[in-house]
Amino acid sequence: MMKEWIYPEEDAFGEYKDADQIVADILKRRGIEDAEQLVEFLSDAPKLTHDPFLMKNMKPAVLRIVKALQNKEKICIYGDYDADGVTATSLLLTVFARLTRNIIYYIPSRFDEGYGLNNEAIRLIAGQGVNLIITVDCGSVSCEEVELAKELGVDVIVTDHHSTNGRQTVDTLLLNPKQDDCGYPFKELCGCGVAFKLAQALQRTLKKSDGTPAIDKNLLNSLLDLVAIGTVGDIVALQDENRTLVKYGLRILNRNQRPGLKHLLEGVKLQAGQISAENVAFIIVPHLNAAGRMMSAKTGVELLTSQMATAEEAKRVQELVNALIENNKQRKKVQE
Ligand SMILES: [Mn+2]
């Protein structure tokens, strides 16, 4: 059989062709192959996003959550202590706070417990009368812990993004684009990205009795700063949907409306309006990670969710921020 060479159409890179052929060539080598993909990639207003219900188990997970809300069951968000884990936890906490008062969260200690679900934590959470655990950023292969939860009468929804590498996955509702038979078109979401897709699915499903959405779309958008931090923090590929999430997330971040984060930005002398992905990677993420390393595992979530509504709370958060900044300075010194 004759070999047939396939060339790109002459003007596939149309409007960018002369402007920056080198950039176009580099992007092409990274798999951005046609004009449509290129325009999306270079756009200041990327549109690429996917229907959350394409993710395996999304619908039954949403239905289980609806049931929990209707029955006023106690729900626990189970997270992780790194930047992705604390942003994901903060994101779902904020959404659920609009829907129920029966919501708590749990972040395992980096030193005493380590990453992921553990039996002791499951017992502790079950002992607090929790009926439903929703994990973020962990749990795909925590089979033993999920079985223990079930024995104790606690249902578990696992949301995660880690590769399962052919290992046995949990026998429960698992949302993870990387699991074998998940049809979600983009596999590289971070943990906070997966949590955001669940929030999106809830936003589309839950209605108040008057038919209006139970979760305001603006609320969802206001959480994209968290997704940007989680996505940059986990160093996942900034392609496809991640690019959209980070681009809009940076805009939200630059509006600087999250009180705790605002204090952190001031403390590290970052100017709202000019914060880049690099600033997130090299300044914001290390401070959040320092929270999990040096202080209580809950510090990061407190920083990201506090409304600083009372003088007392404002003082507390300000002290947290100061301690984090001081901590990070020390760490840098030690490293140097
Ligand atoms: Mn992660």
PDB file of C-alpha atoms in Angstrom, residues 40 46-52 184 196-197 200 204 240-241 244-245:
ATOM      1  CA  GLU A  40      -9.705  28.136  22.002  1.00  0.00           C
ATOM      2  CA  PRO A  46     -12.089  29.940  26.482  1.00  0.00           C
ATOM      3  CA  LYS A  47     -15.349  28.042  26.342  1.00  0.00           C
ATOM      4  CA  LEU A  48     -14.266  24.452  26.608  1.00  0.00           C
ATOM      5  CA  THR A  49     -16.139  22.685  29.378  1.00  0.00           C
ATOM      6  CA  HIS A  50     -17.998  19.382  29.595  1.00  0.00           C
ATOM      7  CA  ASP A  51     -21.383  18.277  30.891  1.00  0.00           C
ATOM      8  CA  PRO A  52     -20.869  17.105  34.496  1.00  0.00           C
ATOM      9  CA  TYR A 184     -15.945  11.909  30.890  1.00  0.00           C
ATOM     10  CA  PHE A 196     -16.566  21.604  41.015  1.00  0.00           C
ATOM     11  CA  LYS A 197     -18.191  19.253  38.488  1.00  0.00           C
ATOM     12  CA  GLN A 200     -22.225  22.072  38.821  1.00  0.00           C
ATOM     13  CA  ARG A 204     -28.387  22.143  37.616  1.00  0.00           C
ATOM     14  CA  ASP A 240      -8.798  21.550  27.731  1.00  0.00           C
ATOM     15  CA  GLU A 241     -11.230  22.227  30.585  1.00  0.00           C
ATOM     16  CA  THR A 244     -11.009  27.306  31.031  1.00  0.00           C
ATOM     17  CA  LEU A 245     -11.267  26.789  34.787  1.00  0.00           C
TER      18      LEU A 245
END
